[in-house]
CSV table of C-alpha atoms in Angstrom, one decimal:
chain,number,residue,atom,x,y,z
A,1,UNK,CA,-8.1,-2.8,5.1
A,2,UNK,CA,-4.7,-3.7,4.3
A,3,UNK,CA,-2.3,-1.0,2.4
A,4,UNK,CA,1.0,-0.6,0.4
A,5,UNK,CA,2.8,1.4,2.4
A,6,UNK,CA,6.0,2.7,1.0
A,7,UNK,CA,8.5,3.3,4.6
A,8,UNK,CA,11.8,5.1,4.0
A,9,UNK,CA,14.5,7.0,5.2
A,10,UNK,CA,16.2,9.7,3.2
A,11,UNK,CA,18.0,13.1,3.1
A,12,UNK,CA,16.5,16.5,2.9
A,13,UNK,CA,17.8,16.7,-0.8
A,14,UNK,CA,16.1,13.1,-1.4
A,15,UNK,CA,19.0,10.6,-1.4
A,16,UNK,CA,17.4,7.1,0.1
A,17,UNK,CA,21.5,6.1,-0.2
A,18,UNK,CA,24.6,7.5,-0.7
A,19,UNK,CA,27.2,7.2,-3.7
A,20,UNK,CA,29.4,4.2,-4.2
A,21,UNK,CA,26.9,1.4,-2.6
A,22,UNK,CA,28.6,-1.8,-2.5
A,23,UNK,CA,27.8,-4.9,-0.3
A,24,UNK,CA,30.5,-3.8,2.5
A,25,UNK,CA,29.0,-0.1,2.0
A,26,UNK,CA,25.5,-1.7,1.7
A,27,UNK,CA,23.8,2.4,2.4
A,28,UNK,CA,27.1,4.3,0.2
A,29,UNK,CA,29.1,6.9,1.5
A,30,UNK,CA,27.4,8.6,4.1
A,31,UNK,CA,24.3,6.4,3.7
A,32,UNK,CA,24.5,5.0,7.3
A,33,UNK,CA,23.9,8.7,8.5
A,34,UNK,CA,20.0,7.7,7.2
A,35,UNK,CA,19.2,4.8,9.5
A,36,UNK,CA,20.7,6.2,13.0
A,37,UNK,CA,17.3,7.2,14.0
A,38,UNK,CA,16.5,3.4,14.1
A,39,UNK,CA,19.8,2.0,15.5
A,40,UNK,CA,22.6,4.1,17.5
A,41,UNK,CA,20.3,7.7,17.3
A,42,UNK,CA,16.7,5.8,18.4
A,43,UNK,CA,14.7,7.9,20.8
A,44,UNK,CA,11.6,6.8,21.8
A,45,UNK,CA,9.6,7.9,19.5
A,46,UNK,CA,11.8,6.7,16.9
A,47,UNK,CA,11.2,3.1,18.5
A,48,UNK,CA,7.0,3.7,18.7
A,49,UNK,CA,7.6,4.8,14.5
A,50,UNK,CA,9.3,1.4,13.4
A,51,UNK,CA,7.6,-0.6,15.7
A,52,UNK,CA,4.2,0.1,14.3
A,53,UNK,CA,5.1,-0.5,10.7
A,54,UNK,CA,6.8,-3.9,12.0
A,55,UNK,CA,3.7,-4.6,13.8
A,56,UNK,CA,1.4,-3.8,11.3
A,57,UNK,CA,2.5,-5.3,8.3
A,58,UNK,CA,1.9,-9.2,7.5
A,59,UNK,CA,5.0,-9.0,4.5
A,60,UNK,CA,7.2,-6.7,3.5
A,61,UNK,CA,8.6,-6.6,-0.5
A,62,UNK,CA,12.2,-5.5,-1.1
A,63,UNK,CA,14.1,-5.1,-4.8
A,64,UNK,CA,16.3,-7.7,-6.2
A,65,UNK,CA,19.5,-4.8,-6.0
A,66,UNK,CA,18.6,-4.4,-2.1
A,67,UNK,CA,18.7,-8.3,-1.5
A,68,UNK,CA,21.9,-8.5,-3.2
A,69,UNK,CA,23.5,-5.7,-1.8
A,70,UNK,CA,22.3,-6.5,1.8
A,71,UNK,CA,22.1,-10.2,2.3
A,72,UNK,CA,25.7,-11.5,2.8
A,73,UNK,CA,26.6,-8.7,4.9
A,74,UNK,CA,24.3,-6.2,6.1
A,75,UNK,CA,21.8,-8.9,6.7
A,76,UNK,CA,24.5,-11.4,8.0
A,77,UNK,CA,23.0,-14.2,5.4
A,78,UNK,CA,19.2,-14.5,7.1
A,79,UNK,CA,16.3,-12.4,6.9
A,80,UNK,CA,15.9,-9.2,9.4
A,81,UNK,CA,12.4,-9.5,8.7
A,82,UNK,CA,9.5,-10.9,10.9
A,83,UNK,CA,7.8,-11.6,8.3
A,84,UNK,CA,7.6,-13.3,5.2
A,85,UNK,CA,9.6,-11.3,2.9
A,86,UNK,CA,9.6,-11.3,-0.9
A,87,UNK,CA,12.2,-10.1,-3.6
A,88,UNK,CA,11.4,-8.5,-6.9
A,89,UNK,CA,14.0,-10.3,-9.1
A,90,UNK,CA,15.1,-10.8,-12.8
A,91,UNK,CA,16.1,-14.0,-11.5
A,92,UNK,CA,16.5,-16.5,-8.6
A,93,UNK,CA,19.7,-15.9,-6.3
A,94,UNK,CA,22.0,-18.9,-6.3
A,95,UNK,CA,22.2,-18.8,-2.9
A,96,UNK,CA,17.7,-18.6,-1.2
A,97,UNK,CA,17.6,-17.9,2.0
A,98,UNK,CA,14.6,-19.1,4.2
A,99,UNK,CA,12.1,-16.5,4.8
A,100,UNK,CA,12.7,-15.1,1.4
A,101,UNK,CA,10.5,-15.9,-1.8
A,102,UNK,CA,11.8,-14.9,-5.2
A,103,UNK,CA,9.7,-13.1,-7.9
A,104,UNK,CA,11.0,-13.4,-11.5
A,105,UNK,CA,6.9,-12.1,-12.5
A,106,UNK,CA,7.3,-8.1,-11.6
A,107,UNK,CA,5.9,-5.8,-9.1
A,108,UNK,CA,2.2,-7.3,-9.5
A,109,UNK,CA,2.8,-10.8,-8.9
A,110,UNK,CA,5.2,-9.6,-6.1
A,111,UNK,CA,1.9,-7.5,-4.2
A,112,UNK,CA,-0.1,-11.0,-5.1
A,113,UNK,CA,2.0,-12.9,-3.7
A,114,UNK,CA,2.3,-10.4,-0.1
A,115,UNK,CA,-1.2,-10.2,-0.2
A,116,UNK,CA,-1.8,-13.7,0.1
A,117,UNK,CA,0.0,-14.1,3.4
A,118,UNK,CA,-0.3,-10.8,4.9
A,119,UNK,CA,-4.1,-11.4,5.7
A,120,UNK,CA,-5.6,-8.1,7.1
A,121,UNK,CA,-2.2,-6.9,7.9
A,122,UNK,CA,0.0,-4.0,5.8
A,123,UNK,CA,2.2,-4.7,2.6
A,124,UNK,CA,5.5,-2.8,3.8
A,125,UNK,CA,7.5,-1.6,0.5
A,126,UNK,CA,11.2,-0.9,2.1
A,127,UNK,CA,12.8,-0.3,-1.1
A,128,UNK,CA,15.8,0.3,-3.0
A,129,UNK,CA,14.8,3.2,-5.0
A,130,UNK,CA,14.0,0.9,-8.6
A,131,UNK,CA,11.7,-1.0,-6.7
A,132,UNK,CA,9.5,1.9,-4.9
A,133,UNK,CA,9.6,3.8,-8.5
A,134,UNK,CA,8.1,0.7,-10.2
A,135,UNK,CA,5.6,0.8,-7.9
A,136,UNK,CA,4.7,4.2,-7.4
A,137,UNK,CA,4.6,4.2,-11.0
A,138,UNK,CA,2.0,1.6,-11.6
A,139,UNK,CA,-0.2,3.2,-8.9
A,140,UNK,CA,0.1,0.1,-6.5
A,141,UNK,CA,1.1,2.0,-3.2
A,142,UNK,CA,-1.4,3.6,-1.0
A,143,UNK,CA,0.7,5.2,1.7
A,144,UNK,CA,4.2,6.8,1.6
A,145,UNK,CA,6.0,7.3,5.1
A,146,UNK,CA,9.1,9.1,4.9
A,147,UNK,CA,11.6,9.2,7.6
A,148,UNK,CA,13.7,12.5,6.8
A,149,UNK,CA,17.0,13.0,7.9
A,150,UNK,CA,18.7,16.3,8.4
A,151,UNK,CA,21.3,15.9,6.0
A,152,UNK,CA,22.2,16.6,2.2
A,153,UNK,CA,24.2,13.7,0.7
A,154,UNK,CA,24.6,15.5,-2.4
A,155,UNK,CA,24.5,12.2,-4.6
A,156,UNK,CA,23.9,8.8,-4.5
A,157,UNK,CA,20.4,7.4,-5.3
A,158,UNK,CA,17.2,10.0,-5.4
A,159,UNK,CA,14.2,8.0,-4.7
A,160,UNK,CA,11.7,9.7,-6.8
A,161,UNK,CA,13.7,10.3,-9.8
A,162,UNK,CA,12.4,7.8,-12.3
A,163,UNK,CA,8.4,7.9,-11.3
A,164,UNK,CA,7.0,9.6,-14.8
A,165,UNK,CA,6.1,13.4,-15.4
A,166,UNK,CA,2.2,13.1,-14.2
A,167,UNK,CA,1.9,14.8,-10.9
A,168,UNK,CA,1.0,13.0,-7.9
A,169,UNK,CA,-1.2,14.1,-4.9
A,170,UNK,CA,-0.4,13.2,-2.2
A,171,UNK,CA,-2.2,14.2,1.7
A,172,UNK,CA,-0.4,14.6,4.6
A,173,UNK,CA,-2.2,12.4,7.5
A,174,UNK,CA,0.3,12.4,10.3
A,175,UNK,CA,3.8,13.8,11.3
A,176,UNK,CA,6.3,13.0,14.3
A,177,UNK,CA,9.4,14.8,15.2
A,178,UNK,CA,12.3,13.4,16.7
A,179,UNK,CA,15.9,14.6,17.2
A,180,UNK,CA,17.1,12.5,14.3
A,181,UNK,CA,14.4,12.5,12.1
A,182,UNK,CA,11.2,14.3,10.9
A,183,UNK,CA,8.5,11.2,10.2
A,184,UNK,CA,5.7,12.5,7.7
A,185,UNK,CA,3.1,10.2,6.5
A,186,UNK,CA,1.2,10.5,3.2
A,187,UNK,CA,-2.1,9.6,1.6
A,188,UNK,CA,-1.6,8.7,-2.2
A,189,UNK,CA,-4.7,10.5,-3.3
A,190,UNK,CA,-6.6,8.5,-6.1
């Protein structure tokens, strides 16, 4: 059965980013400190971790502010995805980029759309923070994997910030330690 599975890295005080995020500071100040478990910091359990979310997922859904933010530079102007990818957007880039579909219709039409292509496989939700708030919020995400980094950035952008004042169950199914990063997985409990 395939899931939403929201995948994420962020601080112990809940930043999935840092202040100031620009395209040439595409994670904010100090942001890049929450991906070096899957690039300069990998171990090998780090590598198991993100290979099984690439593996398993058949499409992955990303915000319109992450595409923007990440394409030109970050992303060197092509998808990082092996997948087909999909951006939430109020409207269509100037610039599409194979790989990428556009999707003006909200967070609904966006899963529709993943679920389509992605068969028997995962939905991965990689963020930013507007996107995984909209969908948290409308219920649509059945697993949240956070990837936490022992640091405190203070400020930038708190992923669960905006999600609504009902509480949330949520059971813990699995959790990994590495030296960069403590992987928990969650159960959305319906």
């Amino acid at each position: 059965m395939k899931k939403v599975i929201l995948d994420l890295s962020m601080s112990l005080d809940g930043y999935i980013a840092g202040s100031d995020v620009t395209p040439r500071q595409p994670m904010g100040v100090g942001g890049e400190r929450l991906h070096e478990w899957i690039f300069k910091g990998k171990t090998h359990i780090d590598g198991k971790i993100l290979e099984e979310v690439v593996s398993s997922s058949g499409a992955v859904i990303v915000g319109g502010r992450t595409y923007a933010i990440a394409i030109d530079d970050a992303w060197g102007g092509a998808s990082p995805f092996s997948m087909p990818a999909f951006v939430v957007t109020n409207q269509n880039p100037e610039k599409a980029i194979s790989g990428f579909t556009y999707v003006p219709e909200g967070v609904t039409a966006a899963l529709d759309k993943a679920k389509e292509v992605a068969g028997e496989k995962n939905i991965w939700l990689m963020g930013g923070a507007s996107i995984a708030q909209s969908f948290i919020k409308a219920g649509l995400v059945d697993e949240i994997h956070i990837h936490i980094i022992p640091v405190l950035l203070c400020c930038g952008t708190l992923l669960f910030e905006q999600i609504g004042m009902k509480p949330i169950e949520l059971e813990r199914v699995k959790m990994e330690e590495s030296s960069g990063a403590t992987h928990i997985w969650f159960r959305v409990v319906r």
